[in-house]
mmCIF file of C-alpha atoms in Angstrom:
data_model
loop_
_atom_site.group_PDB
_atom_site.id
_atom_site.type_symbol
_atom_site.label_atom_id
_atom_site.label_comp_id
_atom_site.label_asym_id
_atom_site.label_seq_id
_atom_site.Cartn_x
_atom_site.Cartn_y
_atom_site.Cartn_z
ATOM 1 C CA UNK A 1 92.857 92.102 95.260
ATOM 2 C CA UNK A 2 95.784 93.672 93.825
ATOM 3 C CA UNK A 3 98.394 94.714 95.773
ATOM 4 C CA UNK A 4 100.693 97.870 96.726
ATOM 5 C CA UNK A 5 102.932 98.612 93.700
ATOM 6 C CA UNK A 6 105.773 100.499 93.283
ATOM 7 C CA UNK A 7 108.416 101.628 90.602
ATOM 8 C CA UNK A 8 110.950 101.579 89.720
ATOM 9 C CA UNK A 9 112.036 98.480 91.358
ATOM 10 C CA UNK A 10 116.352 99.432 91.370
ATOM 11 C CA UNK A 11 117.490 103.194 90.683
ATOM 12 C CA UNK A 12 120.937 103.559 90.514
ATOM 13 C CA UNK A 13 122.321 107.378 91.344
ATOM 14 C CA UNK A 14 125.346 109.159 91.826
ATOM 15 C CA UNK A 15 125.386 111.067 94.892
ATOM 16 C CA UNK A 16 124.062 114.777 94.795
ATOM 17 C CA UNK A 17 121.362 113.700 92.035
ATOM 18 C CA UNK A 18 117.880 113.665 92.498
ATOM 19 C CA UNK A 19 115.290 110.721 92.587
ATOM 20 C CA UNK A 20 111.661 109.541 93.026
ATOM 21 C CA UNK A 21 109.544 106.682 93.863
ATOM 22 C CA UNK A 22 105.964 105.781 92.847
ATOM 23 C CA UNK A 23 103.580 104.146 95.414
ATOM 24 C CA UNK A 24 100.278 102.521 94.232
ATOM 25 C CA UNK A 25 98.386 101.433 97.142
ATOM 26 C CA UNK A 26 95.312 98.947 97.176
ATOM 27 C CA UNK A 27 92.245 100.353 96.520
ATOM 28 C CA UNK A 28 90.109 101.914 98.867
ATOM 29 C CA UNK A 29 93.295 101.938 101.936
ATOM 30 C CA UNK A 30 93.327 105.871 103.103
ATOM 31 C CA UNK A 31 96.729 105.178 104.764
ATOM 32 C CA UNK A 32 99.858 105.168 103.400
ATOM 33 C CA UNK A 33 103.109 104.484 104.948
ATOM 34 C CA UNK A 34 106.700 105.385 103.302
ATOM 35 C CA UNK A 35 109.611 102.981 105.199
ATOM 36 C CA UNK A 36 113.262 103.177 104.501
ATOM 37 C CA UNK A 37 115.182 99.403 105.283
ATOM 38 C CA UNK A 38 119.003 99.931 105.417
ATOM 39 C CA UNK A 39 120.924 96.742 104.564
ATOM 40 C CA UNK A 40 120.856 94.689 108.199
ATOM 41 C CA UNK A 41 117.862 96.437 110.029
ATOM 42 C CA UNK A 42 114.552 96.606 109.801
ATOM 43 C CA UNK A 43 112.128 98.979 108.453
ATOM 44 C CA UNK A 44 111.962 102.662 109.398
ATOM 45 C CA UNK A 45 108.877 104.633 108.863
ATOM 46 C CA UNK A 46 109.377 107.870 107.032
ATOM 47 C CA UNK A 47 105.924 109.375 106.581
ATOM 48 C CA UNK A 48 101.981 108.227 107.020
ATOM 49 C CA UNK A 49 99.741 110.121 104.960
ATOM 50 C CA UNK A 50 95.803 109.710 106.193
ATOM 51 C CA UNK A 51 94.153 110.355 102.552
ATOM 52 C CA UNK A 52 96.441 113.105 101.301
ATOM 53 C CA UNK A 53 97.293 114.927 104.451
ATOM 54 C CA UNK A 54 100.310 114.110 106.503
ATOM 55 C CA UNK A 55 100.010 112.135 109.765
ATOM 56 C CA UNK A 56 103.444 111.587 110.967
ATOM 57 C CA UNK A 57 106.846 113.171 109.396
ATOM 58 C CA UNK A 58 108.837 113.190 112.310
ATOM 59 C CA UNK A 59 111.346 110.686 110.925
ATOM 60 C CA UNK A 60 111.482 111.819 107.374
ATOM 61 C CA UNK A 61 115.149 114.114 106.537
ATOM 62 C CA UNK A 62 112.944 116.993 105.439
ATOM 63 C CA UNK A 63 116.415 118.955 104.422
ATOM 64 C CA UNK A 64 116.432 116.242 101.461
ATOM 65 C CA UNK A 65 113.170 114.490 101.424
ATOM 66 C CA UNK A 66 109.944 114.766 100.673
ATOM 67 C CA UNK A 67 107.086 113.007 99.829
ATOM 68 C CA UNK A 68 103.555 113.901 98.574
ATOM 69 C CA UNK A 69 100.002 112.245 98.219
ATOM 70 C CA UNK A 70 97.965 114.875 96.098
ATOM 71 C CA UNK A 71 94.851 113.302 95.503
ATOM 72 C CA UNK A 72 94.988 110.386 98.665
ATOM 73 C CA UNK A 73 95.977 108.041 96.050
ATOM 74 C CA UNK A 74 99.105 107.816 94.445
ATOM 75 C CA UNK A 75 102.237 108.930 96.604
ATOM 76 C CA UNK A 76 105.823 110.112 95.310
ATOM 77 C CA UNK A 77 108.742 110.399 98.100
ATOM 78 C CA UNK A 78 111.551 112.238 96.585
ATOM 79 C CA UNK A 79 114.950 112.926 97.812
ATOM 80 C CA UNK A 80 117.042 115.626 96.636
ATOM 81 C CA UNK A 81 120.123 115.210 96.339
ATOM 82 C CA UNK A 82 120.941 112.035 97.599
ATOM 83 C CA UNK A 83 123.977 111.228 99.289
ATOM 84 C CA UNK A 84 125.512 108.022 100.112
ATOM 85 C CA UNK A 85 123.891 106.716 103.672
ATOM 86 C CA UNK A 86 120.411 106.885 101.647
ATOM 87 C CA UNK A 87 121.127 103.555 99.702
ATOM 88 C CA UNK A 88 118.423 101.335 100.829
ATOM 89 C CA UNK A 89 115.201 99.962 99.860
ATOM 90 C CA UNK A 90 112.315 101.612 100.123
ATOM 91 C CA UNK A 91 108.894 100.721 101.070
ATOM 92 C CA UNK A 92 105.618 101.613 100.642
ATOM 93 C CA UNK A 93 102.467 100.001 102.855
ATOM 94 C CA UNK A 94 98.899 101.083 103.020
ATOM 95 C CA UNK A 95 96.259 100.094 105.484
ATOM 96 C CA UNK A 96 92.475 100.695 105.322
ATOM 97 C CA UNK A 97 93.056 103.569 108.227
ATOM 98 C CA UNK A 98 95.824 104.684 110.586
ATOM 99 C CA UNK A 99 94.733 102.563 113.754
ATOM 100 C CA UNK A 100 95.878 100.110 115.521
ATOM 101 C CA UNK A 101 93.183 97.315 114.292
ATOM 102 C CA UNK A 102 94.432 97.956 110.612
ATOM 103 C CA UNK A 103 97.009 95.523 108.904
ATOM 104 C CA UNK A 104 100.110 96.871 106.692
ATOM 105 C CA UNK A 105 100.379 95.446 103.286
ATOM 106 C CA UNK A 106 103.794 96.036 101.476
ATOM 107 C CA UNK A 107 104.920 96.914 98.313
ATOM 108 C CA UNK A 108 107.749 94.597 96.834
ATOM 109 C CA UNK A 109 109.827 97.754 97.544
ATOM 110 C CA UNK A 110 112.691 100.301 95.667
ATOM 111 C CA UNK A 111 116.379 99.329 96.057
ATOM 112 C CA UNK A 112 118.348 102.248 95.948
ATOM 113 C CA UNK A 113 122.329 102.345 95.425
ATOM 114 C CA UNK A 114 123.809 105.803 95.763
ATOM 115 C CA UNK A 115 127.561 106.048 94.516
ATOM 116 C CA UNK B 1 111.166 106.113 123.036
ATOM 117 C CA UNK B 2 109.978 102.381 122.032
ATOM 118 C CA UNK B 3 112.345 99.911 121.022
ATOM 119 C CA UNK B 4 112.766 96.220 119.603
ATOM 120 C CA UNK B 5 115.755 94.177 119.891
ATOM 121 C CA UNK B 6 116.165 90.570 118.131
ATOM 122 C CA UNK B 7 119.183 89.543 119.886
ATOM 123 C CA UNK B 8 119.739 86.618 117.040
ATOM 124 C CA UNK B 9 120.913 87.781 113.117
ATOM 125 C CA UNK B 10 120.743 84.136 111.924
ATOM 126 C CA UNK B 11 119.134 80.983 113.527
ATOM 127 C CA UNK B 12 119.995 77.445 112.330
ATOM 128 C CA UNK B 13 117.912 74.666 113.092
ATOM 129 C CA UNK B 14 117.263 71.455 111.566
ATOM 130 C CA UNK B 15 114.217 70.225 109.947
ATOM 131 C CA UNK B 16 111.450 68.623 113.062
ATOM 132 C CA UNK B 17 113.419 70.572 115.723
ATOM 133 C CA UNK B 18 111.731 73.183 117.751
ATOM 134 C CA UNK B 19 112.117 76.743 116.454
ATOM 135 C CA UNK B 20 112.288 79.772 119.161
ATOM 136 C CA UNK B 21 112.769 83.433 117.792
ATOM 137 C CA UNK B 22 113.840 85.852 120.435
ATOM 138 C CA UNK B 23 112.236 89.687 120.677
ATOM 139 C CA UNK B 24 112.234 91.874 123.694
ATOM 140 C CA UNK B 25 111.079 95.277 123.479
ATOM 141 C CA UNK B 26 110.829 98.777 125.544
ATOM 142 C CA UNK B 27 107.866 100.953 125.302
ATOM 143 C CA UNK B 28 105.827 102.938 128.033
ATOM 144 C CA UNK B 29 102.445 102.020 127.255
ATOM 145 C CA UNK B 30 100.298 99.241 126.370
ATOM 146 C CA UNK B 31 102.436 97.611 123.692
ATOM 147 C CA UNK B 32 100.545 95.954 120.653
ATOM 148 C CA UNK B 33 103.527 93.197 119.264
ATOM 149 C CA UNK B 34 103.244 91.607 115.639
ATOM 150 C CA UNK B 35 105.942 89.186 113.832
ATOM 151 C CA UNK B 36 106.120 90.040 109.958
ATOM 152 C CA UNK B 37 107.796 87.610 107.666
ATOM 153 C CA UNK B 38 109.658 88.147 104.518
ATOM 154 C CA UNK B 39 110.335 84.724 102.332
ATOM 155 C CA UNK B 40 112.935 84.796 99.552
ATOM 156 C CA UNK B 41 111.632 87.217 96.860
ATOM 157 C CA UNK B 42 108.556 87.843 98.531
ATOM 158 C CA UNK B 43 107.216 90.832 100.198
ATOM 159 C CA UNK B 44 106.908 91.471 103.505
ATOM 160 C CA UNK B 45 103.640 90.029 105.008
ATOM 161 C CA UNK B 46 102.289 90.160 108.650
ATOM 162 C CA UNK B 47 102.714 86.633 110.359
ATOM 163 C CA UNK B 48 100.605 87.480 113.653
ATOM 164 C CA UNK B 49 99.758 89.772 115.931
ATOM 165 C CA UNK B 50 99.147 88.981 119.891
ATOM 166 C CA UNK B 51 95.691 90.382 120.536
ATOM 167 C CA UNK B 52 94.483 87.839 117.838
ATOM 168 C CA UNK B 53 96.481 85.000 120.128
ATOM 169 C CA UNK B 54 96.065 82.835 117.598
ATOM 170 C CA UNK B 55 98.359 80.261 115.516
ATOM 171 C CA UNK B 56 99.589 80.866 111.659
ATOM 172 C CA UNK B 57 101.563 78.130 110.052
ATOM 173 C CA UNK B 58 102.115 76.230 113.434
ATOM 174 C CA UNK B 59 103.547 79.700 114.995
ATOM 175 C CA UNK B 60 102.668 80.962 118.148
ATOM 176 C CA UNK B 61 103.697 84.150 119.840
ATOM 177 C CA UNK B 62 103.247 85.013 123.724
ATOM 178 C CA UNK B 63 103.165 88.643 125.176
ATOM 179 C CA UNK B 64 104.676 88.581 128.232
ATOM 180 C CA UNK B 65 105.157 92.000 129.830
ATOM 181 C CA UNK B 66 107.017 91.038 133.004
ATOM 182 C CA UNK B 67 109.468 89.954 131.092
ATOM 183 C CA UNK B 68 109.135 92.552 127.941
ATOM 184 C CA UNK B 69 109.343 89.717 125.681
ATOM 185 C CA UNK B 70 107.214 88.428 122.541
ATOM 186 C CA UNK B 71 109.401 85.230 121.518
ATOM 187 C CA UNK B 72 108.024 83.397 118.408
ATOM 188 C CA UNK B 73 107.582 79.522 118.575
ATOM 189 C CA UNK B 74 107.297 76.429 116.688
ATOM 190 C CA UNK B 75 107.405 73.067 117.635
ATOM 191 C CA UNK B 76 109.337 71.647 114.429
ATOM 192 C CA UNK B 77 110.797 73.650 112.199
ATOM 193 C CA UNK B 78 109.840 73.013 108.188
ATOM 194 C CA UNK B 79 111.630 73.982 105.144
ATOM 195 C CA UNK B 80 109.203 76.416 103.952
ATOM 196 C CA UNK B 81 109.664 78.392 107.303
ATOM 197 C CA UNK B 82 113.310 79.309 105.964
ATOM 198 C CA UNK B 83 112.419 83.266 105.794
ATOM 199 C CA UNK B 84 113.934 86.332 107.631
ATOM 200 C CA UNK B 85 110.861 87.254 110.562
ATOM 201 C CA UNK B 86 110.702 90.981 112.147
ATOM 202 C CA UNK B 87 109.540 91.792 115.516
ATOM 203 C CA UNK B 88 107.572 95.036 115.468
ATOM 204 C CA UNK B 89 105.828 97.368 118.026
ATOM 205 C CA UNK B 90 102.874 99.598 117.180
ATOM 206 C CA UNK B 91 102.867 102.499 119.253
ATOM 207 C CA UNK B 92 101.311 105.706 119.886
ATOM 208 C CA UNK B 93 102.838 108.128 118.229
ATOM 209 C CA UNK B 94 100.408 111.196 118.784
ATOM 210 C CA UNK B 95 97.572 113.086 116.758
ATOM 211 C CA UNK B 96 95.866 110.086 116.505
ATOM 212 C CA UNK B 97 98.365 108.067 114.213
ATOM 213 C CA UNK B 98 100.439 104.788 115.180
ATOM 214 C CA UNK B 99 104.130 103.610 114.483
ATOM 215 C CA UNK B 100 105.214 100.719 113.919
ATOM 216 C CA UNK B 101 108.625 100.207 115.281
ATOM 217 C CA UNK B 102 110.600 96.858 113.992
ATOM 218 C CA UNK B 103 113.668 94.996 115.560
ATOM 219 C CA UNK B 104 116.593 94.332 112.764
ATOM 220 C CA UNK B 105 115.559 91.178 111.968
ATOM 221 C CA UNK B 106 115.907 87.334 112.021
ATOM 222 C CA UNK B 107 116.811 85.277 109.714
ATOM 223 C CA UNK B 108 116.052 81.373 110.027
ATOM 224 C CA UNK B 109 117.609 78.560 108.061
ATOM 225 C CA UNK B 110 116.123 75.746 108.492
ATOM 226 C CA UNK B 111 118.571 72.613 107.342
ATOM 227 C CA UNK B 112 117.008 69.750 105.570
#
């Protein structure tokens, strides 16, 4: 089966501009996950969508970001404007539901360098 | 609030010796541990998870709650185990969703 895509793979932004990631997940998963991975930690979760509502946002900036799954397909997470503490890759994972019994798959990720 | 530590940033060993990955965690409730794995260029990819208690690529991984630990094992190290390898929690995180919570990572080097 294919697996979760994402674009663009680098972005490179001055600080104060505005930019957005594409998520893909696999076919058929009704939960979606947005991460953020600073350089030297691990991954942070953002957002879960559950189809196209929202699950969980309580760790996602809202004052900057914000991310949407229209149709419970395709997700964009968007953050406007950007500042320098938001360079880091982002991922994207979907899992055939939100429980605990359901594996993550992850996108190769978005590396993002604010300057 | 639940947390994951991974006390080590980089492990050496050599090729044939006996690997040990450290991860301790904090969380109220039942805790549900996983390792994920990342390999060079690849993405990241769940290794195992305790309730399967169950061996992937000669790794093994013991919950033990007494001691708030889930330390990853392997009785010799290969090559192809050189990879950075997250701890992460899954917890409850209300209105029927789950979070996984990860450590900051591990990276092994394993010396020919």
């Amino acid at each position: 089966e294919a697996g979760v895509a994402q674009s663009p793979r680098y972005k490179i932004i001055e600080k104060r501009q505005s930019v957005a990631f594409w998520c893909n997940p696999i076919s058929g998963h009704a939960t979606l996950y947005w991460y953020q991975q600073i350089l030297g930690q691990g991954p942070k979760l953002l957002i879960q969508f559950q189809n196209n509502g929202v699950v969980d946002d309580s760790q996602l900036p809202k004052d900057r970001f914000s991310a949407e799954r229209l149709k419970g397909v395709d997700s964009t997470l968007k953050i406007q404007p950007a500042k320098l503490e938001d360079s880091a890759v982002y991922l994207c994972a979907s899992s055939l539901a939100g429980g605990s019994s359901y594996e993550q798959y992850f996108g190769p990720g978005t590396r993002l360098t604010v300057t | 609030a639940q947390r994951v530590t991974q006390p080590e940033k980089l492990l050496s060993v050599f090729k044939g010796a006996p690997v040990e990955l450290k991860c301790n965690y904090s969380y109220s409730g039942s805790p549900e541990l996983f390792w994920y794995v990342q390999y060079s260029r690849q993405r990241l990819q769940l290794l195992l998870r305790h309730i399967s208690r169950e061996s992937i690529k000669g790794f093994t991984a013991d919950l033990n709650k007494g001691e708030t630990s889930f330390h990853l094992k392997k009785p010799f190290a290969q090559e192809e185990d050189s990879a950075m390898y997250y701890c992460a929690l899954l917890a409850y995180s209300g209105a029927g969703s789950y979070q996984l919570t990860f450590g900051k990572g591990t990276k092994l080097s394993v010396i020919p």
